[in-house]
Coordinates of C-alpha atoms in Angstrom, one line a residue:
X1 CA 33.4 192.0 92.5
X2 CA 33.6 195.5 93.8
X3 CA 30.5 197.5 94.1
X4 CA 30.6 201.0 92.6
X5 CA 28.5 203.9 94.0
X6 CA 27.1 206.6 91.9
X7 CA 25.0 209.6 92.9
X8 CA 22.4 211.1 90.5
X9 CA 21.6 214.6 91.1
X10 CA 22.5 216.9 94.0
X11 CA 19.3 217.1 96.1
X12 CA 16.2 214.8 96.7
X13 CA 14.0 217.5 95.1
X14 CA 16.1 217.5 92.0
X15 CA 15.9 213.7 91.7
X16 CA 12.1 213.8 92.1
X17 CA 11.9 216.3 89.2
X18 CA 14.4 214.4 87.0
X19 CA 12.5 211.0 87.4
X20 CA 8.8 211.9 87.4
X21 CA 6.4 209.3 88.7
X22 CA 6.1 206.2 86.4
X23 CA 8.6 207.4 83.6
X24 CA 11.5 205.2 82.9
X25 CA 14.8 206.9 82.0
X26 CA 17.7 205.3 80.8
X27 CA 21.1 206.8 82.2
X28 CA 24.8 205.9 81.8
X29 CA 26.6 205.2 85.0
X30 CA 30.2 204.8 84.2
X31 CA 30.3 202.3 81.4
X32 CA 26.9 200.7 82.1
X33 CA 23.5 201.8 81.0
X34 CA 20.7 201.4 83.7
X35 CA 17.0 202.1 83.7
X36 CA 15.7 204.3 86.5
X37 CA 12.1 204.9 87.7
X38 CA 10.1 206.5 90.4
X39 CA 7.0 204.4 91.3
X40 CA 4.7 205.1 94.3
X41 CA 7.4 207.4 95.9
X42 CA 10.3 204.8 95.8
X43 CA 13.0 204.7 93.4
X44 CA 14.2 201.6 91.5
X45 CA 17.1 200.9 89.2
X46 CA 17.4 197.8 86.8
X47 CA 19.1 196.5 83.7
X48 CA 17.9 198.0 80.4
X49 CA 17.8 194.7 78.4
X50 CA 15.0 192.2 79.0
X51 CA 16.5 188.8 79.9
X52 CA 14.2 187.1 77.5
X53 CA 15.0 188.7 74.0
X54 CA 17.1 191.8 75.1
X55 CA 14.3 194.3 74.2
X56 CA 15.1 197.8 75.7
X57 CA 13.1 198.0 78.9
X58 CA 13.4 201.8 79.0
X59 CA 10.9 202.0 76.1
X60 CA 8.4 199.6 78.3
X61 CA 6.2 200.8 80.9
X62 CA 5.5 200.5 84.8
X63 CA 2.2 198.7 85.7
X64 CA 0.1 200.2 88.5
X65 CA 1.0 197.1 90.7
X66 CA 4.7 198.0 90.4
X67 CA 6.3 195.8 87.6
X68 CA 8.2 196.8 84.7
X69 CA 6.5 195.4 81.4
X70 CA 8.6 194.5 78.6
X71 CA 7.6 196.3 75.3
X72 CA 8.3 193.2 73.1
X73 CA 6.3 190.4 74.8
X74 CA 4.8 192.0 77.9
X75 CA 7.0 189.9 80.2
X76 CA 6.7 191.5 83.8
X77 CA 9.4 191.8 86.2
X78 CA 9.2 192.9 89.9
X79 CA 10.7 196.4 90.5
X80 CA 11.7 195.5 94.0
X81 CA 13.8 192.4 93.2
X82 CA 13.6 191.6 89.4
X83 CA 11.7 188.4 89.8
X84 CA 9.8 187.4 86.8
X85 CA 6.3 187.7 87.6
X86 CA 4.4 187.0 83.9
X87 CA 5.8 185.5 81.0
X88 CA 7.4 182.4 79.7
X89 CA 10.7 180.9 81.0
X90 CA 13.4 183.5 81.2
X91 CA 15.8 184.4 83.9
X92 CA 15.0 187.2 86.5
X93 CA 15.8 190.8 85.8
X94 CA 18.9 192.3 87.4
X95 CA 18.1 195.1 89.8
X96 CA 20.5 197.5 91.7
X97 CA 20.1 198.9 95.1
X98 CA 19.4 202.6 95.3
X99 CA 18.0 205.1 97.9
X100 CA 17.1 208.7 97.8
X101 CA 19.2 210.9 100.1
X102 CA 19.2 214.8 100.7
X103 CA 22.4 214.6 98.4
X104 CA 20.6 212.8 95.5
X105 CA 19.7 209.3 94.4
X106 CA 22.5 206.8 95.5
X107 CA 22.8 203.7 93.1
X108 CA 25.1 200.9 93.6
X109 CA 26.2 198.6 90.8

């Protein structure tokens, strides 16, 4: 499957302002909805639906340790690789590579 590349914003500073530390934002990239967050100065992109019961992760929160916490059952997933860190049996969270450049935030789906 072909990877699509998206750029959010036009400068690194603009991206930092659009995505304040720890606030999950839901954005549309083409036909796909993705959750974005800045944590400890790094940026992360992940699917918006929890793999357990499809709860909207953009209404969850980011733990101090760097995991996204589902608002429904408090399952925790690593921001770095989507691995299930705490919760019952469910699959890992799908994450998407992203990196901040001087031209904006590059996200690959």
